[in-house]
Amino acid sequence: MGSPSQAADAVKKSSQAKSYVNKVTAADLTDSDRTFMELREAAKKNDVPRTQQLAASLVNYPYDDYVAYFRIKPQLFDSAGGARADTIADSQVLAFLNQYQGSALADRMRNDWLLVLGKRKDWARFDAEYPKFVLDDDTQVKCYALQAKLAQGENPTKVGIDARAVLTDPRYYGQACQELVPALAGAGGLSPSEAKALGRAASEMGFDTMARRVGGEDPIADIVKAAKADPAKTYKEFSRNAARYSKENQAVAWGVIGQFLAKSLDSNADDAYRLQQELGYNELLSTESQEWKVRAGLRAKDWTLVKGGIEGMNPAVRTKDPAWTYWYGRALAVSGQNDKARENFELIADQFNFYGQLAREELGKSNHAPAKTKVTDQEIDAMATRKGFVRGERLYAMNLRFEGNREWNWELRNMSDKQLLASAEYAKRISLYDRVVNTADRTKQEHDFSLRYPTPYRDELSPIAKQIDLNLAWTYGLIRQESRFIMNASSSVGASGLMQVMPNTAKYVAKKIGMTSYTNERLSDTGTNLTLGSNYLNMVLGDLDGSWVLASAAYNAGPSRSKAWREKLTSPTEGAIFVETIPFNETRTYVKNVLANATYYSAVMNGQVQSLKQRLGVIAPKVASQSELP
């Protein structure tokens, strides 16, 4: 819950607001709710007998659509999660789609059925259903759609162009994309070299069986394997033996070696990528190799490689992440093309993310919070009766966040900015702070950054931060990223609470600060979690010379890793480059978000417009050191 003063303000907003604070809790759940939760778990395992049994016992349950979905869905997939090709559930699916058309769950059912239809190669029915799939966010479904076009005689060259935009991440290929690539290559829509490149991308991620299915035998498969295991040794050996390979294979091998050298923060990565750049074949590099080529150039301050690496990227990769627009602008500025550099910065300057902030600073603009758009009590009250919000709140009470988010987000579709802000304010009044953030984050022209960057628990957190002289804006930026203010949030590795504190870390910090009565059960207490998390963050900051970049990275990945990444530096490096070259994808994204959040929290809480570049600072090399911090 928020502070007493915040709660009081919320209640004063309208008479109806008084009902908002009485949010549904686990204590309100019935025996039927618990059976429903059990049904959901059985459906996740595609346990047909169990789901049939449980669904039959939930007569007249309010969420009849979910009961029906959880009963039908396991009939569409096998125990390993693969789509079945039989027609046993077709009539049930059609009846469901007809009865619940237009709902979030119907769209999910259509997603499931499209996977079945694709596996069955029932292209006529697939083509009839695919245009009705609203979210269209499943890579496998996209690959089946391309298979359908190919099977029905569409020009393979055109299908290949569309496929290149879809096939950027092997983690989401599934069976459909693994079938698509060899079929396209056989029809001439992809060259044999392009098919091998897609297979190699899978191999780089450890999907060796997938790699062979997609691209067949790869002449540099051994080099890929060796580079993953020991990139430095592979670099030396290939330097001696490269002439044995064709020009194309030399180029892609250097790209693979460069990628794994760069991920090891090895300075030879720049050299490996330079050799690849001279040979060409940029289009045959995986997404990972293309992106790490730019990062290797940044780390080495090789702006020529940065510029060439971005220009050689798959357009679908280049335009997806504002990082590449920003760094391309920086590379242009280094080469004296200032007008073109400004054009690139302008492309992302209206984004409120890490690189949008940096782009604005390059243009001489400040990162202030935009003017606040106000919504009326009437507009907020109208959200209390929205079906998706009412259903979502009940699902959240059952701790079914995936389903709750689906209902909530479906309700947000096609809303105006003011409706989104009213929805965010409603979420705030019922203490669903993650929905506050995610809903307010969607606005395009009208904003309220006090909702995008809310400060719940401020009465509890402020005294803690003040006592240890910890920057409150940064702390809030970290909590927003860690838990979205979900008090009962927990991670797969055991971190819990607002600040996602690990039990061993909590014990260590409790001992250090003299919290003698601490037990792990107390980690779920708001005040305890904030006390231990804040003190640990402050300890990490002190241990890392006051660098918010290094401390943010350490909070996510551990102090030893943050120090090891700094120790790899050969010269002082601007903070933005250090962040972009963090080897862990999760930590790299985490640090960007925490520091970008901190900039806006400072503006929201204090009215202070601060420079993100100044927050990032310059990271200097430092010799190896030991720390007792966990």
XYZ file of C-alpha atoms in Angstrom:
630
model
C 0.000 0.000 0.000
C 1.050 3.613 -0.435
C 1.677 6.039 2.407
C -1.217 7.177 4.621
C -1.166 10.614 3.024
C -1.244 9.128 -0.488
C -4.157 6.861 0.455
C -6.053 9.793 1.935
C -5.548 11.878 -1.190
C -6.803 9.028 -3.333
C -9.972 8.616 -1.242
C -10.751 12.321 -1.499
C -10.733 12.147 -5.293
C -14.326 10.870 -5.463
C -16.933 9.106 -3.400
C -16.601 5.982 -5.510
C -12.850 5.945 -4.873
C -13.576 4.635 -1.375
C -14.399 1.254 -2.882
C -11.146 1.146 -4.814
C -8.917 0.702 -1.790
C -10.813 -2.457 -0.818
C -8.971 -4.465 -3.440
C -9.563 -8.168 -3.846
C -7.129 -10.212 -1.771
C -6.237 -13.868 -1.390
C -8.462 -13.968 1.685
C -11.485 -13.459 -0.576
C -10.825 -16.621 -2.569
C -13.315 -19.480 -2.526
C -12.843 -23.247 -2.801
C -13.903 -22.932 -6.448
C -11.171 -20.347 -6.990
C -8.613 -22.787 -5.643
C -9.938 -25.539 -7.903
C -9.662 -23.090 -10.789
C -6.033 -22.407 -9.902
C -5.383 -26.152 -9.862
C -7.059 -26.439 -13.263
C -4.744 -23.802 -14.647
C -1.668 -25.702 -13.441
C -2.937 -28.942 -14.990
C -3.562 -27.106 -18.276
C 0.021 -25.809 -18.260
C 1.167 -29.441 -18.222
C -1.334 -30.394 -20.967
C -2.755 -33.011 -18.612
C -5.986 -33.872 -20.458
C -7.589 -36.270 -17.926
C -6.943 -33.949 -14.991
C -8.186 -30.841 -16.782
C -11.352 -32.634 -17.880
C -12.006 -33.730 -14.296
C -11.385 -30.332 -12.733
C -13.290 -28.407 -15.408
C -16.325 -30.643 -14.900
C -16.389 -29.711 -11.220
C -16.480 -25.958 -11.923
C -20.128 -25.616 -12.874
C -21.338 -21.988 -13.137
C -17.883 -20.637 -12.243
C -17.706 -16.902 -13.120
C -14.725 -17.404 -15.450
C -16.444 -19.909 -17.705
C -14.277 -18.872 -20.665
C -11.078 -19.731 -18.789
C -12.552 -23.025 -17.597
C -13.394 -23.883 -21.221
C -9.994 -22.721 -22.454
C -8.088 -24.748 -19.864
C -10.196 -27.783 -20.807
C -9.653 -27.446 -24.568
C -6.057 -26.241 -24.823
C -4.400 -29.442 -23.493
C -6.120 -31.355 -26.309
C -4.206 -29.239 -28.844
C -0.695 -29.913 -27.502
C 1.304 -32.916 -26.378
C 3.034 -33.293 -23.025
C 6.191 -31.668 -24.415
C 4.268 -28.599 -25.561
C 4.286 -29.439 -29.256
C 1.172 -28.822 -31.364
C -0.879 -31.918 -32.255
C -1.967 -32.455 -35.859
C -5.246 -34.330 -35.237
C -8.715 -32.830 -35.511
C -10.166 -34.101 -32.239
C -10.778 -30.655 -30.733
C -11.653 -28.635 -33.856
C -15.370 -28.403 -33.098
C -14.659 -27.318 -29.523
C -12.244 -24.644 -30.713
C -14.716 -23.264 -33.240
C -17.484 -23.168 -30.655
C -15.167 -21.359 -28.218
C -14.093 -18.770 -30.794
C -17.704 -18.137 -31.717
C -18.918 -17.820 -28.126
C -16.088 -15.602 -26.873
C -15.187 -13.703 -30.036
C -13.462 -10.391 -29.456
C -12.004 -11.393 -26.098
C -8.379 -11.676 -25.043
C -8.790 -15.382 -24.415
C -10.315 -15.988 -27.839
C -7.241 -14.394 -29.373
C -5.057 -16.709 -27.295
C -7.104 -19.726 -28.422
C -6.755 -18.639 -32.043
C -2.967 -18.407 -31.527
C -2.961 -22.000 -30.238
C -5.162 -23.273 -33.060
C -3.053 -21.590 -35.740
C -0.088 -23.621 -34.473
C -2.167 -26.776 -34.859
C -3.410 -25.802 -38.316
C 0.124 -24.962 -39.378
C 1.464 -28.292 -38.221
C -1.413 -29.976 -40.032
C -0.624 -27.960 -43.187
C -4.294 -27.014 -43.434
C -3.490 -23.823 -45.293
C -7.034 -22.981 -46.366
C -8.300 -22.860 -42.798
C -5.029 -21.271 -41.575
C -5.413 -18.430 -44.082
C -9.014 -17.915 -42.983
C -8.061 -17.642 -39.296
C -4.717 -15.822 -39.425
C -6.122 -12.354 -40.297
C -8.295 -12.592 -37.145
C -5.261 -13.088 -34.875
C -5.116 -9.643 -33.296
C -1.845 -9.742 -31.355
C 0.095 -11.590 -34.087
C 3.059 -11.903 -31.749
C 4.071 -15.541 -32.267
C 7.157 -16.163 -34.435
C 6.067 -19.734 -35.166
C 2.702 -18.544 -36.463
C 4.484 -16.033 -38.686
C 6.652 -18.840 -40.076
C 3.584 -20.966 -40.782
C 2.028 -17.986 -42.567
C 5.117 -17.811 -44.792
C 4.951 -21.577 -45.356
C 1.338 -21.135 -46.457
C 2.336 -18.497 -49.004
C 5.097 -20.696 -50.353
C 2.855 -23.766 -50.566
C 0.238 -21.803 -52.453
C 2.599 -20.545 -55.130
C 3.641 -17.083 -53.974
C 6.942 -15.857 -55.396
C 9.706 -17.457 -53.263
C 11.868 -14.347 -53.573
C 9.142 -12.214 -51.988
C 8.541 -14.805 -49.268
C 12.293 -14.819 -48.604
C 12.315 -11.048 -48.096
C 9.540 -11.349 -45.505
C 11.304 -14.307 -43.863
C 14.509 -12.334 -43.284
C 12.551 -9.901 -41.103
C 11.016 -12.753 -39.074
C 14.024 -15.065 -38.644
C 16.141 -12.853 -36.382
C 16.156 -14.923 -33.169
C 16.520 -18.735 -33.153
C 15.100 -18.960 -29.634
C 11.628 -18.517 -31.097
C 11.921 -20.640 -34.237
C 10.088 -23.738 -33.016
C 9.117 -26.382 -35.551
C 7.519 -23.952 -38.000
C 10.621 -21.862 -38.701
C 12.846 -24.931 -38.816
C 10.619 -26.239 -41.632
C 10.397 -22.881 -43.391
C 14.104 -22.280 -43.980
C 14.974 -25.474 -45.926
C 11.700 -25.194 -47.849
C 12.519 -21.612 -48.831
C 16.089 -22.523 -49.744
C 14.805 -25.381 -51.916
C 12.443 -23.004 -53.703
C 15.135 -20.359 -54.262
C 13.774 -17.843 -51.786
C 16.966 -18.067 -49.718
C 20.442 -18.911 -50.953
C 22.205 -21.972 -49.532
C 24.600 -19.583 -47.788
C 21.711 -17.720 -46.151
C 20.183 -20.991 -44.929
C 23.526 -22.017 -43.440
C 23.808 -18.597 -41.796
C 20.443 -19.064 -40.085
C 21.510 -22.499 -38.919
C 24.791 -21.068 -37.669
C 22.875 -18.458 -35.646
C 21.120 -21.322 -33.881
C 24.416 -23.107 -33.275
C 25.936 -19.974 -31.747
C 23.152 -20.120 -29.143
C 23.714 -23.803 -28.470
C 20.832 -25.186 -30.558
C 22.952 -27.627 -32.545
C 20.157 -29.983 -33.611
C 18.105 -27.032 -34.800
C 21.147 -25.705 -36.634
C 21.444 -28.871 -38.736
C 17.712 -28.925 -39.500
C 17.759 -25.319 -40.624
C 21.028 -25.017 -42.523
C 22.401 -28.521 -42.952
C 26.092 -29.192 -42.438
C 28.124 -26.054 -41.794
C 31.750 -26.017 -43.016
C 32.761 -23.849 -40.046
C 30.758 -25.776 -37.413
C 33.952 -26.768 -35.604
C 35.079 -23.142 -35.478
C 31.740 -22.083 -33.980
C 32.058 -24.770 -31.317
C 35.679 -23.842 -30.574
C 34.950 -20.108 -30.442
C 32.206 -20.628 -27.873
C 34.552 -22.716 -25.700
C 37.756 -20.665 -26.004
C 37.556 -17.610 -28.274
C 41.122 -16.432 -27.548
C 42.655 -19.768 -28.547
C 40.388 -20.022 -31.605
C 41.412 -16.533 -32.688
C 45.095 -17.499 -32.633
C 44.570 -20.803 -34.423
C 42.327 -19.378 -37.126
C 44.799 -16.558 -37.734
C 47.243 -19.271 -38.849
C 44.745 -21.411 -40.767
C 42.270 -18.982 -42.326
C 43.700 -19.368 -45.842
C 42.415 -22.945 -45.967
C 38.850 -21.669 -46.158
C 36.902 -19.875 -48.882
C 36.562 -16.107 -48.658
C 32.940 -16.442 -47.527
C 33.778 -18.943 -44.805
C 36.699 -16.860 -43.627
C 34.375 -13.861 -43.276
C 31.673 -15.649 -41.307
C 34.263 -17.434 -39.147
C 35.846 -14.109 -38.208
C 32.366 -12.820 -37.379
C 31.701 -15.739 -35.034
C 35.134 -15.483 -33.417
C 34.677 -11.725 -33.075
C 31.335 -12.220 -31.344
C 32.693 -14.507 -28.655
C 35.841 -12.439 -28.197
C 33.647 -9.365 -27.740
C 31.472 -11.149 -25.193
C 34.687 -11.975 -23.327
C 35.665 -8.285 -23.551
C 38.831 -9.358 -25.377
C 40.518 -6.495 -27.235
C 41.216 -8.794 -30.201
C 37.501 -8.686 -31.031
C 38.043 -5.441 -32.910
C 40.773 -7.061 -35.029
C 38.630 -10.125 -35.798
C 35.743 -7.962 -36.923
C 38.034 -5.748 -39.001
C 39.178 -8.821 -40.887
C 35.547 -9.806 -41.399
C 34.675 -6.295 -42.564
C 37.403 -6.370 -45.185
C 36.070 -9.652 -46.581
C 32.415 -8.606 -46.540
C 29.410 -10.942 -46.240
C 27.848 -8.865 -43.449
C 24.415 -10.248 -44.363
C 25.572 -13.764 -43.413
C 26.381 -12.796 -39.831
C 23.868 -13.685 -37.131
C 21.986 -10.986 -35.254
C 24.294 -11.580 -32.296
C 27.420 -11.227 -34.424
C 26.107 -8.080 -36.091
C 25.317 -6.433 -32.776
C 28.557 -7.458 -31.080
C 30.493 -6.148 -34.060
C 29.250 -2.677 -33.164
C 29.943 -3.226 -29.482
C 33.484 -4.389 -30.236
C 34.009 -1.180 -32.199
C 32.642 0.904 -29.328
C 34.867 -0.791 -26.769
C 37.927 -0.186 -29.002
C 36.778 3.365 -29.886
C 36.912 2.204 -33.511
C 34.237 4.466 -34.974
C 34.874 3.243 -38.510
C 33.932 -0.270 -37.426
C 30.929 1.068 -35.513
C 29.641 2.872 -38.603
C 30.307 -0.038 -40.954
C 28.819 -2.546 -38.523
C 25.542 -0.640 -38.241
C 25.328 -0.088 -41.992
C 25.744 -3.843 -42.526
C 22.982 -4.835 -40.110
C 19.785 -6.621 -41.098
C 17.312 -3.691 -41.369
C 14.878 -5.516 -39.068
C 17.591 -5.638 -36.400
C 18.870 -2.109 -36.955
C 15.488 -0.403 -36.625
C 14.243 -2.450 -33.666
C 16.679 -1.072 -31.081
C 17.272 2.704 -30.691
C 20.853 1.884 -29.648
C 21.935 1.517 -33.253
C 20.333 4.805 -34.334
C 22.115 6.604 -31.501
C 25.517 5.060 -32.084
C 25.257 5.595 -35.825
C 24.659 9.263 -35.099
C 27.715 9.314 -32.855
C 29.829 7.641 -35.556
C 28.644 10.193 -38.117
C 29.530 13.038 -35.751
C 33.064 11.655 -35.282
C 33.504 11.652 -39.071
C 32.363 15.278 -39.254
C 28.886 14.611 -40.672
C 27.131 16.657 -38.024
C 23.920 17.376 -39.942
C 23.349 13.670 -40.642
C 24.218 12.898 -37.044
C 21.510 15.294 -35.851
C 19.022 13.670 -38.210
C 19.668 10.332 -36.523
C 19.383 11.767 -33.026
C 16.088 13.418 -33.974
C 14.683 10.020 -35.000
C 14.722 8.788 -31.389
C 14.672 12.043 -29.410
C 10.967 11.664 -28.635
C 11.542 8.320 -26.889
C 11.738 8.357 -23.102
C 14.219 5.493 -22.862
C 17.990 5.371 -22.277
C 18.969 6.225 -25.838
C 16.170 8.717 -26.302
C 17.584 10.624 -23.325
C 21.125 10.477 -24.678
C 19.933 11.606 -28.118
C 18.201 14.635 -26.611
C 21.365 15.586 -24.804
C 23.295 15.356 -28.085
C 20.759 17.824 -29.507
C 21.211 20.166 -26.559
C 17.802 19.382 -25.093
C 17.051 18.579 -21.462
C 15.483 15.422 -20.092
C 12.668 17.111 -18.237
C 9.368 15.411 -17.505
C 6.722 16.523 -20.017
C 3.747 18.580 -18.937
C 1.225 16.648 -16.893
C -2.140 15.865 -18.473
C -4.894 15.742 -15.874
C -7.847 13.387 -15.941
C -11.149 13.926 -14.188
C -12.731 11.888 -11.405
C -15.472 10.917 -13.838
C -12.919 9.559 -16.318
C -11.207 7.552 -13.574
C -14.478 6.260 -12.131
C -15.475 4.942 -15.560
C -12.532 2.523 -15.451
C -13.840 0.727 -12.371
C -16.509 -1.049 -14.419
C -14.304 -2.070 -17.354
C -14.667 -5.832 -17.737
C -10.965 -6.498 -18.317
C -9.964 -4.573 -15.201
C -12.564 -6.252 -12.979
C -11.526 -9.688 -14.230
C -7.851 -8.841 -14.066
C -8.058 -7.740 -10.448
C -9.629 -11.048 -9.447
C -6.963 -12.993 -11.339
C -4.215 -10.968 -9.629
C -5.724 -11.932 -6.274
C -5.256 -15.571 -7.297
C -1.653 -14.705 -8.162
C -2.372 -15.506 -11.809
C -0.420 -12.524 -13.086
C -0.025 -13.831 -16.630
C -3.778 -14.098 -17.077
C -4.408 -10.871 -15.163
C -2.009 -8.961 -17.396
C -3.666 -10.435 -20.483
C -7.081 -9.165 -19.379
C -5.747 -5.765 -18.323
C -3.700 -5.178 -21.469
C -6.509 -6.321 -23.753
C -8.728 -3.675 -22.173
C -6.110 -1.026 -22.989
C -6.239 -1.687 -26.720
C -7.266 1.327 -28.802
C -7.518 3.616 -25.762
C -6.719 7.295 -26.124
C -3.892 8.777 -24.071
C -6.375 10.275 -21.598
C -8.126 6.925 -21.179
C -4.773 5.284 -20.548
C -3.973 7.857 -17.887
C -7.379 7.355 -16.281
C -6.731 3.591 -16.287
C -3.318 4.115 -14.693
C -4.830 6.344 -12.020
C -7.489 3.712 -11.336
C -4.742 1.073 -10.982
C -2.983 3.367 -8.513
C -6.128 3.644 -6.397
C -6.363 -0.136 -6.073
C -2.589 -0.417 -5.455
C -1.769 -2.321 -8.658
C 1.430 -0.357 -9.134
C 2.878 -2.527 -11.901
C -0.262 -1.770 -13.942
C 0.141 1.919 -13.095
C 3.600 1.918 -14.649
C 2.873 -0.280 -17.640
C -0.349 1.544 -18.489
C 1.043 5.064 -18.188
C 4.065 3.941 -20.213
C 1.831 3.521 -23.284
C 0.870 7.156 -23.824
C 2.190 8.874 -26.948
C 1.303 12.573 -26.772
C -0.314 13.240 -23.388
C 1.560 12.095 -20.295
C 1.658 11.975 -16.526
C 5.125 11.010 -15.382
C 4.004 10.806 -11.758
C 2.164 7.674 -12.963
C 4.969 6.415 -15.182
C 7.353 6.889 -12.291
C 5.238 6.446 -9.151
C 6.629 6.619 -5.627
C 4.664 4.215 -3.454
C 6.122 3.308 -0.060
C 7.796 6.721 0.059
C 7.086 7.209 3.756
C 8.926 3.950 4.410
C 11.771 4.402 1.925
C 12.686 8.077 2.355
C 13.930 7.828 5.979
C 15.996 4.746 5.109
C 17.635 6.454 2.138
C 18.191 9.673 4.078
C 19.849 7.871 6.974
C 22.495 6.265 4.724
C 22.671 9.180 2.235
C 21.421 7.027 -0.648
C 20.075 8.794 -3.737
C 16.298 8.309 -3.615
C 15.692 8.795 -7.349
C 18.213 6.095 -8.208
C 16.735 3.750 -5.613
C 13.264 4.220 -7.035
C 14.657 3.698 -10.524
C 16.052 0.380 -9.378
C 12.865 -0.765 -7.616
C 10.784 0.125 -10.681
C 13.006 -2.162 -12.732
C 13.345 -4.919 -10.129
C 9.743 -5.531 -9.121
C 7.445 -2.891 -10.619
C 6.467 -2.368 -6.966
C 4.955 -5.849 -6.594
C 5.656 -6.647 -2.954
C 5.256 -10.410 -3.360
C 7.396 -10.561 -6.503
C 9.841 -13.449 -6.581
C 12.452 -14.525 -9.100
C 13.452 -17.948 -10.372
C 16.693 -17.727 -8.360
C 15.025 -16.893 -5.045
C 15.140 -13.077 -4.899
C 12.024 -11.576 -3.351
C 10.172 -8.395 -2.502
C 10.276 -4.840 -3.769
C 14.070 -4.804 -4.066
C 14.391 -8.474 -5.061
C 16.852 -9.317 -2.296
C 18.459 -12.758 -2.204
C 18.167 -14.601 1.151
C 21.943 -14.961 1.603
C 22.457 -11.301 0.762
C 19.748 -10.354 3.230
C 21.436 -12.317 6.031
C 24.791 -10.691 5.245
C 23.373 -7.167 5.232
C 21.277 -7.750 8.347
C 24.385 -8.810 10.230
C 26.359 -5.811 8.930
C 23.763 -3.269 10.018
C 23.022 -4.935 13.343
C 19.551 -6.294 12.578
C 19.931 -9.073 15.132
C 16.357 -10.363 14.997
C 16.396 -11.010 11.232
C 15.027 -14.229 9.740
C 14.328 -14.940 6.080
C 10.589 -14.868 6.761
C 10.934 -11.123 7.378
C 12.132 -10.518 3.823
C 8.486 -10.315 2.716
C 7.903 -7.408 5.095
C 7.941 -4.094 3.226
C 10.084 -2.180 5.696
C 12.588 -4.999 6.122
C 12.921 -5.526 2.390
C 13.492 -1.826 1.740
C 15.976 -1.557 4.630
C 18.092 -4.509 3.531
C 17.895 -3.737 -0.187
C 18.795 -0.066 0.282
C 21.695 -0.828 2.588
C 23.043 -3.442 0.190
C 22.765 -1.015 -2.730
C 24.665 1.572 -0.705
C 27.364 -0.965 0.211
C 27.801 -1.891 -3.436
C 28.015 1.776 -4.426
C 30.746 2.412 -1.898
C 32.633 -0.704 -2.931
C 32.594 0.466 -6.567
C 33.904 3.977 -6.053
C 30.524 5.687 -6.230
C 29.809 4.671 -9.837
C 26.078 4.286 -10.430
C 26.823 2.306 -13.584
C 29.014 -0.251 -11.815
C 26.759 -0.416 -8.766
C 23.609 -0.937 -10.838
C 25.334 -3.719 -12.758
C 26.559 -5.227 -9.496
C 23.089 -5.217 -7.950
C 21.857 -7.323 -10.871
C 24.825 -9.551 -11.708
C 26.947 -9.413 -8.552
C 29.880 -7.172 -7.516
C 32.541 -9.636 -8.714
C 31.225 -9.554 -12.277
C 30.911 -5.785 -12.322
C 34.524 -5.495 -11.163
C 35.715 -8.074 -13.692
C 34.085 -6.134 -16.541
C 35.822 -2.935 -15.406
C 39.164 -4.723 -15.065
C 38.990 -5.599 -18.782
C 39.150 -1.919 -19.731
C 42.400 -0.719 -21.269
C 41.627 2.995 -20.958
C 38.965 5.285 -19.445
C 35.654 4.634 -21.200
C 32.493 6.700 -21.281
C 29.709 5.183 -19.217
C 27.323 4.690 -22.151
C 29.892 2.554 -23.984
C 30.593 0.540 -20.858
C 26.883 -0.120 -20.426
C 26.331 -1.115 -24.060
C 29.194 -3.610 -23.895
C 28.104 -5.413 -20.717
C 28.267 -9.090 -21.772
C 25.011 -10.167 -20.085
C 21.892 -9.201 -22.048
C 19.751 -9.010 -18.920
C 22.236 -6.851 -17.013
C 22.863 -4.557 -19.976
C 19.120 -3.861 -20.331
C 18.736 -3.592 -16.569
C 21.416 -0.913 -16.150
C 20.031 1.138 -19.035
C 16.547 1.084 -17.549
C 17.616 1.804 -13.957
C 19.648 4.864 -14.913
C 17.077 6.174 -17.383
C 14.431 5.723 -14.668
C 16.576 7.618 -12.174
C 16.744 10.645 -14.473
C 12.961 10.943 -14.619
C 12.471 10.131 -10.948
C 14.718 13.070 -10.140
C 12.544 15.297 -12.324
C 9.273 13.961 -10.882
C 10.264 14.044 -7.213
C 12.487 17.098 -7.059
C 11.844 19.012 -10.250
C 15.540 18.568 -11.014
C 16.557 18.017 -14.638
C 19.751 16.010 -14.587
C 22.054 14.806 -17.330
C 22.073 11.079 -18.018
C 25.596 11.459 -19.404
C 26.722 12.893 -16.098
C 25.077 10.008 -14.248
C 26.917 7.571 -16.497
C 30.235 9.323 -16.094
C 33.514 7.758 -17.207
C 34.557 4.288 -16.100
C 38.280 3.967 -15.464
C 40.260 0.711 -15.438
C 41.141 -0.702 -12.064
C 43.318 -3.611 -11.033
C 41.694 -6.776 -9.744
C 40.400 -6.587 -6.193
C 38.504 -8.843 -3.859
C 35.220 -7.994 -2.183
C 33.339 -9.749 0.584
C 30.030 -8.488 -0.777
C 27.770 -11.334 -1.981
